[in-house]
PDB file of C-alpha atoms in Angstrom:
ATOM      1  CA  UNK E  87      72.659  93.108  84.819  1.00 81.00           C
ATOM      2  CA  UNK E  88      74.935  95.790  84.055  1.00 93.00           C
ATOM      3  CA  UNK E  89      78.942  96.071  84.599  1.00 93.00           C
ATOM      4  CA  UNK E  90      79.849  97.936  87.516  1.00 93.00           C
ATOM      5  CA  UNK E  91      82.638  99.598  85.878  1.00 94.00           C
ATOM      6  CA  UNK E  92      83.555  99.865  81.721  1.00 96.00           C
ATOM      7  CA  UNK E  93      86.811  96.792  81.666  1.00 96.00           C
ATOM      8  CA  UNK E  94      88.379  98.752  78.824  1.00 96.00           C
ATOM      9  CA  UNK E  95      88.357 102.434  80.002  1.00 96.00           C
ATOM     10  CA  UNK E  96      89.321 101.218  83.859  1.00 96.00           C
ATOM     11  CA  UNK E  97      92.442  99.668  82.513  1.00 97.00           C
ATOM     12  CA  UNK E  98      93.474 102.875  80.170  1.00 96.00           C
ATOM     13  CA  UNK E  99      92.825 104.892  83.054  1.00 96.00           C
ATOM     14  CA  UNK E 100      95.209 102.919  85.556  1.00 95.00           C
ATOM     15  CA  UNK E 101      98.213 103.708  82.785  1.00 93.00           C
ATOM     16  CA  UNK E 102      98.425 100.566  81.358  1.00 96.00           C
ATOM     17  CA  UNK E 103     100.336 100.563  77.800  1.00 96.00           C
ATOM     18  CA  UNK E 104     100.955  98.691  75.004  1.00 97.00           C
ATOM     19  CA  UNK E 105     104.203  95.709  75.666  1.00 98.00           C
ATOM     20  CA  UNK E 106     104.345  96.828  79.062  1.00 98.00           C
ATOM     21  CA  UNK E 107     105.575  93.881  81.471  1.00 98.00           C
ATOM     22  CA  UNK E 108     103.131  94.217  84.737  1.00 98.00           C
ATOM     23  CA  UNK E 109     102.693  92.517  88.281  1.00 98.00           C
ATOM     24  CA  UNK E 110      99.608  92.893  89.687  1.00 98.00           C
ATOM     25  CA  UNK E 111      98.789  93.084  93.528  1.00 97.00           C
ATOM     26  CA  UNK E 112      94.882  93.054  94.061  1.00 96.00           C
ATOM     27  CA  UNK E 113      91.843  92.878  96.653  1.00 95.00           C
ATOM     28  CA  UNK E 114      88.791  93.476  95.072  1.00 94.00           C
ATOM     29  CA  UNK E 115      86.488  92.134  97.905  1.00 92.00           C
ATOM     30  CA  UNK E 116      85.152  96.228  98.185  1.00 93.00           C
ATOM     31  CA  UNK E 117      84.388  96.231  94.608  1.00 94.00           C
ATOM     32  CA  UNK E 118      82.676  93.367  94.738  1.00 92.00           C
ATOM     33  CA  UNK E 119      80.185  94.095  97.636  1.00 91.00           C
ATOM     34  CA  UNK E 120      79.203  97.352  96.087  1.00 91.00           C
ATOM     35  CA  UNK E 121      78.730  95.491  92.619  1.00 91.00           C
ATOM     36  CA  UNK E 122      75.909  93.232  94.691  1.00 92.00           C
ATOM     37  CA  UNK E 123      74.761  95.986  96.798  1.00 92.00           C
ATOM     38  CA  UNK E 124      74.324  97.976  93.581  1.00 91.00           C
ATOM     39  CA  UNK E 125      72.974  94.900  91.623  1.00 93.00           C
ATOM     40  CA  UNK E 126      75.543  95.249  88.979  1.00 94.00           C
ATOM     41  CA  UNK E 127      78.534  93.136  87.830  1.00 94.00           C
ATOM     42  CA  UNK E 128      82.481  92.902  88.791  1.00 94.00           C
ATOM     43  CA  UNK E 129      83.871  90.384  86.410  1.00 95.00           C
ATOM     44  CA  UNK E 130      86.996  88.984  87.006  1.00 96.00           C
ATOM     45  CA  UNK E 131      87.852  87.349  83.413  1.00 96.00           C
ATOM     46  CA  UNK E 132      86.300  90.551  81.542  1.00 96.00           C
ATOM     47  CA  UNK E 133      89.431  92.334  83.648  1.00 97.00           C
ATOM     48  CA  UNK E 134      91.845  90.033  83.042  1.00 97.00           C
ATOM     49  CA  UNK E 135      90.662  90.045  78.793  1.00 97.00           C
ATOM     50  CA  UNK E 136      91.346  93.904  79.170  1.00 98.00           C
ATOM     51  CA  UNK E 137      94.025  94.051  80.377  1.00 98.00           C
ATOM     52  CA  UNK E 138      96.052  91.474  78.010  1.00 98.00           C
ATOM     53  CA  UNK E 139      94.130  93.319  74.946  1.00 98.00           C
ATOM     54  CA  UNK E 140      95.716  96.592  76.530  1.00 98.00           C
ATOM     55  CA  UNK E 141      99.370  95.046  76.663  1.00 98.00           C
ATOM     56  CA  UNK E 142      98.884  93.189  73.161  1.00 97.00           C
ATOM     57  CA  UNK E 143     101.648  90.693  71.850  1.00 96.00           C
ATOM     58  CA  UNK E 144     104.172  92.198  73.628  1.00 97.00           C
ATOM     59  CA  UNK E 145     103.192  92.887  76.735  1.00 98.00           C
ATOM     60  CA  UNK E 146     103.455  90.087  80.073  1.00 98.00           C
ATOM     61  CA  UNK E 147     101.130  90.053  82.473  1.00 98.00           C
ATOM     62  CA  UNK E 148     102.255  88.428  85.600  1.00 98.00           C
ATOM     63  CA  UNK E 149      99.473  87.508  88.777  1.00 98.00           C
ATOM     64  CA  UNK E 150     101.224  86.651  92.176  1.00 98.00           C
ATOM     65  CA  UNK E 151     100.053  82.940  92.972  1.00 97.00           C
ATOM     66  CA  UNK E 152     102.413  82.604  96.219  1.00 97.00           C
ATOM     67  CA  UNK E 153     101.498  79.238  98.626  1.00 96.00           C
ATOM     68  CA  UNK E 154     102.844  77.951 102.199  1.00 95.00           C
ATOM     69  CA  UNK E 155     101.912  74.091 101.469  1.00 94.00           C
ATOM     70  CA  UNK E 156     105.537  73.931 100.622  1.00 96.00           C
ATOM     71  CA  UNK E 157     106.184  74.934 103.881  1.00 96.00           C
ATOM     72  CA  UNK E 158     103.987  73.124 105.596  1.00 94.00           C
ATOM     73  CA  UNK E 159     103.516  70.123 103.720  1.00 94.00           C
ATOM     74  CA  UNK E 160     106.427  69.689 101.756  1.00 96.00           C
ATOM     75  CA  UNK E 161     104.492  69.418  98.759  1.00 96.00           C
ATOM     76  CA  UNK E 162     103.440  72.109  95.928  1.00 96.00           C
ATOM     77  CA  UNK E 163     101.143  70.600  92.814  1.00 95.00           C
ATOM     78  CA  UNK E 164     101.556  73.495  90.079  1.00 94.00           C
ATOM     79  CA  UNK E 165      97.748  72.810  88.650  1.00 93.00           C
ATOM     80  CA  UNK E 166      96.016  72.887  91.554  1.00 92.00           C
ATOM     81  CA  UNK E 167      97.566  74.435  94.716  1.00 95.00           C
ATOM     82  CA  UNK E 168      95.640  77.004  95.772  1.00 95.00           C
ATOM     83  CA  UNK E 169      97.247  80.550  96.279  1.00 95.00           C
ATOM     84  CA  UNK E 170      97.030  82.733  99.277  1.00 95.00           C
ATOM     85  CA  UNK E 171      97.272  86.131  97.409  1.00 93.00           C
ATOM     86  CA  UNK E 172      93.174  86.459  96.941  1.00 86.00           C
ATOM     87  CA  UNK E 173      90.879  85.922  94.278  1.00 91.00           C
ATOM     88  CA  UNK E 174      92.374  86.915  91.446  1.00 95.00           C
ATOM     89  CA  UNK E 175      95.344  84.239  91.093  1.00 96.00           C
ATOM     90  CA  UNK E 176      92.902  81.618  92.553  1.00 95.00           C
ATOM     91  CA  UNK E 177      90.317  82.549  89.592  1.00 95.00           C
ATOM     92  CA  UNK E 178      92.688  82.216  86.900  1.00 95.00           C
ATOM     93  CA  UNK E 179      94.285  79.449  87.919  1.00 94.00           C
ATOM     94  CA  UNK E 180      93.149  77.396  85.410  1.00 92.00           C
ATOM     95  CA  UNK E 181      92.744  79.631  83.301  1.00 96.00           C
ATOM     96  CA  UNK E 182      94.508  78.591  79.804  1.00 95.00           C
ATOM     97  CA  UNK E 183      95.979  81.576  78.993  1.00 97.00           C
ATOM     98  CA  UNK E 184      98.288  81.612  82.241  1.00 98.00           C
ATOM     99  CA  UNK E 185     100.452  79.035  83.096  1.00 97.00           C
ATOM    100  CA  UNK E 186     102.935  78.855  86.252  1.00 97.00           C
ATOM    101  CA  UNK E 187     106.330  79.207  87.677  1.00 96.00           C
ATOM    102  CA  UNK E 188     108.143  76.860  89.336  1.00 91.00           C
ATOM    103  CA  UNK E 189     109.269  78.503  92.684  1.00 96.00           C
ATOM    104  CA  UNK E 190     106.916  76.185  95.318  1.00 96.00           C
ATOM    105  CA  UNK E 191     106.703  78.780  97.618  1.00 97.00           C
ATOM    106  CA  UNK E 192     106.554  82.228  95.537  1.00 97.00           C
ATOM    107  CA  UNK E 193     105.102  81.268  92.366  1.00 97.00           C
ATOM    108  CA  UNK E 194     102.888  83.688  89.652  1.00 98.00           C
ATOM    109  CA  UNK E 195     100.786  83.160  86.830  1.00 98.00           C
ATOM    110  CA  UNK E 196     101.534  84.015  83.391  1.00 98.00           C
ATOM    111  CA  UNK E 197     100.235  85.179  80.158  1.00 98.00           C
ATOM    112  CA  UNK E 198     102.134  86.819  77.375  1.00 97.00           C
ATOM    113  CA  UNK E 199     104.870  87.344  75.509  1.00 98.00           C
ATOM    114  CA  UNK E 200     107.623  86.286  78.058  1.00 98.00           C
ATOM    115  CA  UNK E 201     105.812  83.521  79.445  1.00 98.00           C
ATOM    116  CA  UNK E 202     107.523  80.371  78.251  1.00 97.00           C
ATOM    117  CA  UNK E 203     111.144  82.589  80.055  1.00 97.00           C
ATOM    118  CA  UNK E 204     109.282  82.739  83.109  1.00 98.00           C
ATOM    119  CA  UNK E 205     108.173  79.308  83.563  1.00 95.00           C
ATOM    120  CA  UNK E 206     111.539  77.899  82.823  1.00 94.00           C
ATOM    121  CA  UNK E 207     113.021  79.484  85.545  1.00 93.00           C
ATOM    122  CA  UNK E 208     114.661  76.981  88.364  1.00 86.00           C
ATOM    123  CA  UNK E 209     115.575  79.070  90.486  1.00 90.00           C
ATOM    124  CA  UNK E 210     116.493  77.859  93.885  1.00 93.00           C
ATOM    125  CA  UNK E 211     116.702  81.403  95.719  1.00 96.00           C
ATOM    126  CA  UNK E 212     113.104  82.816  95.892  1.00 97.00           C
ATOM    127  CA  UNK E 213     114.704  86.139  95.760  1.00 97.00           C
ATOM    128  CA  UNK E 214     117.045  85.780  93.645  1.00 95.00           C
ATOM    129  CA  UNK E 215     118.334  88.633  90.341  1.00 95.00           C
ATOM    130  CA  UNK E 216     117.115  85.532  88.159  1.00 95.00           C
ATOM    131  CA  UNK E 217     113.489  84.900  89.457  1.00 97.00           C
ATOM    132  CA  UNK E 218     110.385  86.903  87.971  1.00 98.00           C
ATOM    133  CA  UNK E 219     111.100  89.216  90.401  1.00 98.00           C
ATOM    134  CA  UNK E 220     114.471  90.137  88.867  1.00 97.00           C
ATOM    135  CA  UNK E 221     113.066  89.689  85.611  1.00 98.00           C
ATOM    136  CA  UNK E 222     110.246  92.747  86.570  1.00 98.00           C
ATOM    137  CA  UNK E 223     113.392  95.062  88.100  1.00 98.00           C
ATOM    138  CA  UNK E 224     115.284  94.158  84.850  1.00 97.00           C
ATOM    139  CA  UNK E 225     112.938  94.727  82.206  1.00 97.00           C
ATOM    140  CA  UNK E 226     111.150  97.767  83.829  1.00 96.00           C
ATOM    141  CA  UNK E 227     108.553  96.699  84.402  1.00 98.00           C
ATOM    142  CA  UNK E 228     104.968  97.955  86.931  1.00 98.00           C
ATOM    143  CA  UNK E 229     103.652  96.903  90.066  1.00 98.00           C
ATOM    144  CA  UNK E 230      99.906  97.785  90.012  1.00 98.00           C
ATOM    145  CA  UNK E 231      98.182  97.880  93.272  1.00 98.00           C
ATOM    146  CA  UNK E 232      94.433  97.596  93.230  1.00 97.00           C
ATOM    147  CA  UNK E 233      92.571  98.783  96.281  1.00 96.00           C
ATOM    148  CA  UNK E 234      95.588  97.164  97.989  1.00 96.00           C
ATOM    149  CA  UNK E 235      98.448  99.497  99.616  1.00 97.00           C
ATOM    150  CA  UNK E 236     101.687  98.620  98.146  1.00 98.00           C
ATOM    151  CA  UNK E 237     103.135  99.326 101.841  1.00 97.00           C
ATOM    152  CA  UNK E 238     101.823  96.332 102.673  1.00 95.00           C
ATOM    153  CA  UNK E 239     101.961  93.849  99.738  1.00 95.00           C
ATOM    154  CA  UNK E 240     105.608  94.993  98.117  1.00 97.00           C
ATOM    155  CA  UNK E 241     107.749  91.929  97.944  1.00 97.00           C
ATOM    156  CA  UNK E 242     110.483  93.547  96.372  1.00 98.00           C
ATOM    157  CA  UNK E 243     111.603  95.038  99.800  1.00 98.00           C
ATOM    158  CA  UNK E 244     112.928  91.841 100.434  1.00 98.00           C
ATOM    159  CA  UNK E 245     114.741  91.685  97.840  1.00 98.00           C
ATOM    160  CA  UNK E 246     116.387  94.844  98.377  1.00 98.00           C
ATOM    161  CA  UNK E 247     116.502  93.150 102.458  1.00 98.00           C
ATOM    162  CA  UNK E 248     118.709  90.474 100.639  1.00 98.00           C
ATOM    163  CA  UNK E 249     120.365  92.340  98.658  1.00 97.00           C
ATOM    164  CA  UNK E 250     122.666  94.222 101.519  1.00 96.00           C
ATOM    165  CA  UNK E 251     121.800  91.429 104.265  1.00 97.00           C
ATOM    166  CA  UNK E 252     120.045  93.208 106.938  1.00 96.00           C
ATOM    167  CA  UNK E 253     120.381  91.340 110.031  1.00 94.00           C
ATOM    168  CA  UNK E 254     116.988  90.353 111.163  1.00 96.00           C
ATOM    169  CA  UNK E 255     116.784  87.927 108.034  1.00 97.00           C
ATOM    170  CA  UNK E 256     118.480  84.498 106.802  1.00 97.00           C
ATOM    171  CA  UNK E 257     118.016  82.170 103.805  1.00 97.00           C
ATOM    172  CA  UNK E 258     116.434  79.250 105.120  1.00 97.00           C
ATOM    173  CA  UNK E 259     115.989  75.845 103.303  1.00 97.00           C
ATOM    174  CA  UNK E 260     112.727  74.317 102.439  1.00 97.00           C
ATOM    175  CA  UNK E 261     112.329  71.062 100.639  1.00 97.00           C
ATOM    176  CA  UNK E 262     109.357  68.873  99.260  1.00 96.00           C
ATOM    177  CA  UNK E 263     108.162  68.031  96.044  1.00 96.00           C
ATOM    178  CA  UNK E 264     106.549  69.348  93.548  1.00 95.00           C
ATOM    179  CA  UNK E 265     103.866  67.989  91.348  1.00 94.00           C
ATOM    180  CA  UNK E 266     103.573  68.851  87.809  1.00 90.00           C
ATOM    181  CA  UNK E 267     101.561  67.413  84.873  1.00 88.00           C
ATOM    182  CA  UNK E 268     101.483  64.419  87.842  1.00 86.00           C
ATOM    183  CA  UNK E 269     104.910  64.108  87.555  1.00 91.00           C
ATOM    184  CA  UNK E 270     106.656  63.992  91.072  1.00 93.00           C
ATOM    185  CA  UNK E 271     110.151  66.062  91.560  1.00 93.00           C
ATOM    186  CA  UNK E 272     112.465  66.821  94.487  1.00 95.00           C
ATOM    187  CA  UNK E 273     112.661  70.294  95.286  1.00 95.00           C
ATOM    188  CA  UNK E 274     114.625  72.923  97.546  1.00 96.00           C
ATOM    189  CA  UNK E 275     114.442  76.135  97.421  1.00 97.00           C
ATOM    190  CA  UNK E 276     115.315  79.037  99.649  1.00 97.00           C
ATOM    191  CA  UNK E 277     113.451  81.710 101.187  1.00 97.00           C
ATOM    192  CA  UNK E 278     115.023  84.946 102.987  1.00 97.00           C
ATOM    193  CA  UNK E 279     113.091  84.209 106.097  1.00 96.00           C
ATOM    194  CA  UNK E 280     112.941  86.344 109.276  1.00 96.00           C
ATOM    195  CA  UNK E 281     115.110  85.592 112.339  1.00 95.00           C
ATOM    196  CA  UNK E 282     112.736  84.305 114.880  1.00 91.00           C
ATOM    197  CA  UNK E 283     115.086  84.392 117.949  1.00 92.00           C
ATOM    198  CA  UNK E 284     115.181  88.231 117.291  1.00 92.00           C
ATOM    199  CA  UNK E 285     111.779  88.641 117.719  1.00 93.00           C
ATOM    200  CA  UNK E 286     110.852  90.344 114.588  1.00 94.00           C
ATOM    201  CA  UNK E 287     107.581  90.452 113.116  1.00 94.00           C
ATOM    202  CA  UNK E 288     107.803  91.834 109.692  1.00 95.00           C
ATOM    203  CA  UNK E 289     108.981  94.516 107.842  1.00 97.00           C
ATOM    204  CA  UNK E 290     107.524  98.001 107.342  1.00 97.00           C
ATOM    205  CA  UNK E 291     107.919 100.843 105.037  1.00 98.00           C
ATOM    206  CA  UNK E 292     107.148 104.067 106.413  1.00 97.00           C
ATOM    207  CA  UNK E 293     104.821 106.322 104.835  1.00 97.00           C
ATOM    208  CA  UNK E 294     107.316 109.014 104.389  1.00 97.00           C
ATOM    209  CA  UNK E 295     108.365 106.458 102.020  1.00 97.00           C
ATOM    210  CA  UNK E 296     105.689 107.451  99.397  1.00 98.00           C
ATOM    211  CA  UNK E 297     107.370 110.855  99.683  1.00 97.00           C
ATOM    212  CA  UNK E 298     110.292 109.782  97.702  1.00 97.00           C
ATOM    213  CA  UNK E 299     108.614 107.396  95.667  1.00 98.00           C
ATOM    214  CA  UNK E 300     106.933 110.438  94.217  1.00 97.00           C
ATOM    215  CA  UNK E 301     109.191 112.604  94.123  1.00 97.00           C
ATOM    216  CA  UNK E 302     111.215 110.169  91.951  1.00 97.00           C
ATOM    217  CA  UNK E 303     108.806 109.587  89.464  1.00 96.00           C
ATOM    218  CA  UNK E 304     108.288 105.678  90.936  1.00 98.00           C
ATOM    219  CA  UNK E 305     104.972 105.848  92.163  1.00 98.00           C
ATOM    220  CA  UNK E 306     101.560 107.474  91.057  1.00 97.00           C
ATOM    221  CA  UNK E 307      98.677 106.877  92.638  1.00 97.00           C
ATOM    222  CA  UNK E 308      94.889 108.030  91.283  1.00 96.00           C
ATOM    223  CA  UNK E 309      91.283 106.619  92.066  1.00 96.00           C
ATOM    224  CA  UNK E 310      89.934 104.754  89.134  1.00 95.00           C
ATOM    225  CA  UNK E 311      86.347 104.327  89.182  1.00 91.00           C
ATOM    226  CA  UNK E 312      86.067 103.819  92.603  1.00 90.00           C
ATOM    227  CA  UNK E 313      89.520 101.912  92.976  1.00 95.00           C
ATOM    228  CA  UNK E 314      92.130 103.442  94.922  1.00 96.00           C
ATOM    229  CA  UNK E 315      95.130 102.403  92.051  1.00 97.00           C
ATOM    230  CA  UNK E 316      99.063 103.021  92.978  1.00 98.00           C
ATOM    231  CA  UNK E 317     101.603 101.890  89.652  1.00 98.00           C
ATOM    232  CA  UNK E 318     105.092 101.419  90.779  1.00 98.00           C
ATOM    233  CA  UNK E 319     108.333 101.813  88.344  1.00 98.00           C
ATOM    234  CA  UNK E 320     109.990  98.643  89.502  1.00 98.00           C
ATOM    235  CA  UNK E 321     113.351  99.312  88.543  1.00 98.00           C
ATOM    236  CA  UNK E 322     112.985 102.731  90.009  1.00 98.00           C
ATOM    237  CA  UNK E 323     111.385 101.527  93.338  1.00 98.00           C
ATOM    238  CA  UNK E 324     114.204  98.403  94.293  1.00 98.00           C
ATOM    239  CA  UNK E 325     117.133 100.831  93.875  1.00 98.00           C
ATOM    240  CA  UNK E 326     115.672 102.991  96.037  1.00 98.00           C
ATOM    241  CA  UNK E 327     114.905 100.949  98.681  1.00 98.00           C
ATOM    242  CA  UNK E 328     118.774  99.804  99.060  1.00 98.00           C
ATOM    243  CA  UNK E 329     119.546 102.785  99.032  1.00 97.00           C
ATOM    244  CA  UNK E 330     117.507 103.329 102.072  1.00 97.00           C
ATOM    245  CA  UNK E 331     118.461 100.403 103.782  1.00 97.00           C
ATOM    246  CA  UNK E 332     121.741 101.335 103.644  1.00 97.00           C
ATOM    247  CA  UNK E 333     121.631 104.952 104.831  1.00 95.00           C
ATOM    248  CA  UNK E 334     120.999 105.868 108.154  1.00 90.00           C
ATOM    249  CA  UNK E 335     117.732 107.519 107.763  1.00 90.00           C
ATOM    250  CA  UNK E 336     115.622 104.131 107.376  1.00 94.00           C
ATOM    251  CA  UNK E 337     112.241 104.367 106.238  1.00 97.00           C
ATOM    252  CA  UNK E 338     112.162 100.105 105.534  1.00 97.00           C
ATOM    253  CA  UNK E 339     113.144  98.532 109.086  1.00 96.00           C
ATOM    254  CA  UNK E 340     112.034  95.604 111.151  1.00 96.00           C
ATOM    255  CA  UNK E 341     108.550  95.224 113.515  1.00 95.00           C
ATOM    256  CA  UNK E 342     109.156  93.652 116.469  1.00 92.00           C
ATOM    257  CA  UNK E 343     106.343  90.963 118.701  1.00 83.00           C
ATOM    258  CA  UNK E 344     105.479  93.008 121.768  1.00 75.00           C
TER     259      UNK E 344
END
């Protein structure tokens, strides 16, 4: 059967480069129907193998691998908890080119050059300057969305949420224990969780957002053999949004439980 889309061209195409440090947000459940509706092939690993050819020696790819069994179970086993951020992260898991960070609750795959950095990290504050998040806003690095709209899968708004302390939010305390290599460890870390007695649901970013985003030079967005394919400048992006927390003309504010 053939490939449903050429690996190599699809990840020139998204603007991929050489050392380029990239997080990649994904749902390729569309892709995938019209690979078996059209008898053809969406492979998974082929992707991934482009893509780290693409970046080379220098380059990190990071895959978001984020869990609630931390949460709700007090427990987090690196090898083998499943992650709740689709198929991507839970195909590679054991993959041996990736290995994993230590935050229980948002953890990420990695493969590259910076990958022994970002699996020593301990930090304690899931948002913090110092996790791979901070790492990403520091180093420049991209936020690829695949068939996914960033609106609704950018993490980094809560950083910028933490960063200024909006009021709707806290950091709240979790702690378990976390399993690695069978070794058991004591663990808490915090989370900046939403204010339940407030009533608030979530947090949105308008889509007069993507207005500045472009405008800026922080977002570009293109279909890519039938993938709808938005690359965010990081950096860019996460100054922005604190900026528009703190003026008065919010585009990132709270959702409220009717």
């Amino acid at each position: 059967m053939k490939e449903i889309i050429n690996y190599k061209k699809f990840v020139e195409k998204i603007g991929i480069k050489k050392n380029d440090k990239i997080l990649i947000n994904s749902n390729f459940l569309r892709i995938m129907i019209l690979a078996k509706k059209k008898k053809k092939i969406f492979n998974l690993t082929k992707l991934v193998n482009a893509i780290l050819n693409r970046l080379g020696s220098g380059g990190t790819l990071v895959i978001p691998a984020y869990s609630w069994d931390f949460i709700k179970k007090k427990t987090f086993i690196v090898e083998k908890t499943k992650s709740i951020t689709g198929s991507l992260s839970n195909h590679i898991i054991n993959n041996e080119k990736f290995k994993r960070t230590h935050n229980p609750i948002y953890s990420f795959l990695v493969a590259g050059k910076d990958q022994k950095y970002l699996c020593s990290l301990k930090h304690q504050d899931s948002f913090s300057l110092n996790s791979p998040f901070g790492y990403l806003i520091k180093n420049k690095g991209k936020n690829i969305f695949l068939d996914i709209d960033y609106k609704d899968s950018f993490t980094f708004v809560h950083l910028a949420e933490q960063k200024i302390g909006v009021n709707y939010r806290f950091k709240k305390k979790f702690s378990g224990y976390i399993y690695r290599n069978s070794k058991k460890k004591k663990n808490t870390t915090y989370m900046y969780a939403r204010r339940l007695n407030t009533g608030v649901k979530g947090t949105k970013i308008d889509k007069k957002f993507d207005l500045i985003l472009k405008k800026t030079r922080s977002l570009i967005s293109k279909k890519v053999f039938t993938l709808n394919c938005q690359v965010i400048d990081v950096q860019k992006a996460y100054g922005i949004m604190v900026n528009n927390l703190l003026s008065k003309n919010k585009l990132i504010y709270p959702t409220f439980k009717k």
